[in-house]
Amino acid sequence: MPLLYTIGKLTVAPALRLAFRPTVEGLEHVPETGGAIFAGNHLSVADELFLGTVVPRHLAFWAKSEYFTGTGAKGAFSKFVLTGLGAIPVERAGGRAALSAFDAAIPALRGGDLVVVYPEGTRSPDGKLYRGRTGAARLAIAAGVPIIPVGTIGTDKAQPIGARVPRPGTAKITVKFGKPLDFTGRPDDRTSLRQMTDEVMSEIQKLTGQEYIPRYAPKRAETDPASEV
């Protein structure tokens, strides 16, 4: 586990547990070793924060590539922190550049790390669960790792869109983990990826109880890094 991530686990994580007392279900489904993809619903920017709090292992999360290339003292500090946390840079340009994050995640997963992806592609605008994009399934097939469904409840109230930090006392936070989905041997054609993705979204819906909307969520001006593939 990277040093800065370890420091966060020893400082930020205990503070969040004390302030919010999150409930955790299904933690036994998180493997003690080996790579896996967490595929979860996405209600708030706090989702990944609480996920990192309750999972004992390191999470390789996504961050905008600009944070790695800034200039001056601020840019150097940002690069130092994100590199120290083991973050994966995401290009916003689209096309081949955007796929660099996908390429970087494969060796991380094969090396035994955990990577978080939000298949909806953006935060839910209304608390409902929207159709998933196929990036998580593509990544699982390419890296040869399972997908672990994750359901997070209450983060949209603890840190709604526009809030800078989570607010204690505003919501009960629950994080649920489903049984790993092993897609080993499945083809990676468009139809198969769609079927696998729908299976993942169905398991997430079972964990959260959200109303499912069979269409893509409307895109925000700024999507979150973990939703880029």
C-alpha positions in Angstrom: 0.0 0.0 0.0 1.5 3.4 -1.0 2.7 5.5 1.9 0.3 8.4 1.5 -2.6 6.0 1.2 -1.5 4.4 4.4 -1.4 7.7 6.1 -4.9 8.4 4.9 -6.1 5.0 6.3 -4.6 6.0 9.7 -6.1 9.5 9.8 -8.9 10.3 7.4 -10.6 6.9 7.5 -10.9 6.8 11.4 -12.3 10.3 11.3 -15.0 9.4 8.8 -15.8 6.2 10.7 -16.2 8.2 13.9 -18.2 11.0 12.3 -20.6 8.8 10.2 -20.3 5.3 11.6 -21.0 3.7 8.2 -22.6 0.3 8.1 -20.8 -2.3 6.0 -22.3 -5.5 4.6 -20.7 -8.3 2.6 -17.1 -7.3 3.3 -16.3 -11.0 3.2 -16.7 -10.8 -0.6 -13.7 -8.5 -0.9 -10.7 -10.7 -1.6 -7.8 -10.5 0.8 -5.4 -10.7 -2.2 -5.5 -10.5 -6.0 -7.0 -8.0 -8.4 -10.6 -7.1 -8.7 -12.9 -4.3 -10.0 -15.4 -2.6 -7.8 -18.4 -1.6 -9.9 -20.8 0.6 -7.9 -23.7 3.0 -8.1 -22.7 6.6 -8.1 -24.6 9.1 -5.9 -21.9 11.5 -4.7 -18.2 12.3 -4.9 -18.1 10.9 -1.4 -18.8 7.4 -2.7 -15.1 6.6 -3.3 -14.1 8.3 0.0 -16.3 6.0 2.0 -15.4 3.0 -0.1 -11.7 3.6 0.7 -12.6 4.0 4.4 -14.3 0.6 4.7 -12.1 -1.5 2.4 -8.9 -2.5 4.2 -6.9 -2.8 1.0 -5.5 -0.2 -1.3 -7.8 1.2 -4.0 -6.3 2.5 -7.3 -8.6 5.3 -8.0 -8.9 7.7 -11.1 -7.8 11.3 -11.2 -7.8 13.9 -14.0 -4.5 13.9 -15.9 -4.2 17.7 -15.4 -3.5 17.0 -11.7 -0.3 15.1 -12.7 0.9 17.8 -15.1 0.4 21.1 -13.3 3.1 23.6 -13.0 4.6 25.5 -10.1 4.5 24.5 -6.4 0.8 23.6 -6.5 1.2 21.4 -9.6 4.2 19.6 -8.1 2.4 19.0 -4.8 -0.7 17.7 -6.6 1.5 15.3 -8.6 3.3 14.2 -5.5 0.1 13.5 -3.6 -1.7 11.6 -6.4 1.4 9.6 -7.3 1.9 8.7 -3.7 -1.7 7.6 -3.4 -1.3 5.3 -6.4 -3.9 7.1 -8.6 -4.4 6.4 -12.3 -4.4 9.4 -14.6 -7.4 9.9 -16.9 -7.2 11.9 -20.1 -10.2 14.1 -20.9 -9.5 14.5 -24.6 -11.4 11.4 -25.6 -10.5 8.8 -28.2 -7.2 7.0 -27.8 -6.0 9.4 -25.1 -9.0 8.6 -22.9 -8.2 4.9 -23.2 -4.8 5.4 -21.5 -6.5 5.0 -18.1 -8.0 1.7 -19.3 -4.5 0.6 -20.3 -3.0 1.7 -17.0 -5.6 -0.2 -15.0 -4.9 -3.6 -16.6 -1.3 -4.0 -15.2 -2.6 -2.6 -11.8 -5.3 -5.3 -11.7 -3.0 -8.1 -12.9 -0.5 -7.0 -10.2 -3.2 -7.6 -7.6 -4.6 -4.1 -7.0 -8.3 -3.1 -6.7 -9.8 -0.6 -9.1 -13.0 1.3 -8.8 -15.3 2.0 -11.8 -18.8 3.6 -11.8 -20.6 2.1 -14.8 -23.3 4.7 -14.9 -20.7 7.1 -16.3 -21.7 10.0 -14.0 -23.4 10.7 -10.7 -27.1 10.0 -10.6 -29.0 13.3 -10.9 -32.0 12.0 -9.0 -31.0 9.0 -6.9 -32.1 6.4 -9.4 -29.8 3.8 -10.9 -29.2 4.2 -14.6 -28.0 1.9 -17.4 -24.4 0.9 -17.1 -21.7 1.5 -19.7 -19.6 -1.5 -20.7 -16.1 -0.3 -19.6 -16.1 -2.4 -16.4 -16.9 -5.6 -18.3 -14.2 -4.8 -20.9 -11.7 -4.2 -18.2 -12.6 -7.4 -16.3 -12.2 -9.5 -19.5 -8.9 -7.8 -20.5 -7.3 -8.1 -17.0 -8.8 -11.5 -16.1 -10.3 -10.4 -12.8 -13.7 -10.5 -11.2 -16.2 -7.7 -10.8 -17.5 -7.0 -7.2 -20.8 -5.2 -7.2 -21.0 -2.3 -4.7 -24.0 -0.5 -3.4 -23.6 2.7 -1.5 -26.6 4.3 0.3 -26.9 7.8 1.9 -23.9 9.5 0.3 -26.1 11.8 -1.8 -27.5 13.2 1.4 -24.2 13.4 3.3 -22.6 15.2 0.4 -25.1 16.3 -2.3 -24.0 17.6 -5.6 -22.4 21.0 -5.0 -21.3 20.3 -1.4 -17.5 20.6 -0.8 -17.2 18.0 2.0 -19.4 15.3 3.6 -21.6 16.7 6.4 -21.9 14.5 9.6 -25.3 14.0 11.0 -27.1 14.3 7.7 -27.4 10.7 6.6 -26.8 7.1 7.5 -24.1 5.7 5.2 -24.3 2.0 4.2 -21.8 0.3 1.9 -22.8 -3.2 0.6 -20.6 -5.7 -1.3 -22.1 -8.4 -3.5 -20.6 -11.7 -4.5 -17.8 -11.5 -7.1 -18.9 -12.0 -10.7 -16.5 -14.0 -12.7 -16.7 -13.5 -16.5 -13.7 -15.6 -17.3 -14.0 -17.2 -20.8 -16.9 -14.9 -21.9 -16.4 -13.3 -25.3 -15.8 -9.5 -25.5 -18.1 -8.7 -28.4 -20.5 -5.9 -28.1 -23.5 -8.1 -27.3 -21.7 -10.1 -24.6 -20.3 -7.0 -23.0 -23.8 -5.5 -22.9 -25.2 -8.7 -21.2 -22.4 -8.8 -18.6 -22.9 -5.1 -17.8 -26.6 -5.6 -17.4 -25.8 -8.5 -15.0 -23.6 -6.2 -13.0 -26.2 -3.4 -12.8 -28.8 -6.0 -11.7 -26.6 -7.0 -8.8 -26.0 -3.4 -7.8 -29.8 -2.7 -7.9 -30.3 -5.7 -5.6 -27.9 -4.1 -3.1 -29.3 -0.6 -3.2 -33.0 -1.0 -3.9 -32.8 1.9 -6.3 -35.3 2.3 -9.1 -33.6 1.2 -12.3 -33.9 3.4 -15.4 -33.0 1.4 -18.6 -31.3 4.4 -20.3 -28.0 6.3 -19.8 -27.9 9.0 -17.1 -27.7 12.5 -18.5 -24.1 13.7 -18.7 -22.9 16.4 -16.4 -20.4 19.1 -17.5 -17.8 17.4 -15.3 -17.9 13.6 -15.0 -16.0 11.9 -12.2 -12.7 10.2 -13.0 -13.8 6.7 -12.0 -16.6 6.9 -14.6 -14.4 7.5 -17.6 -14.1 3.9 -18.9 
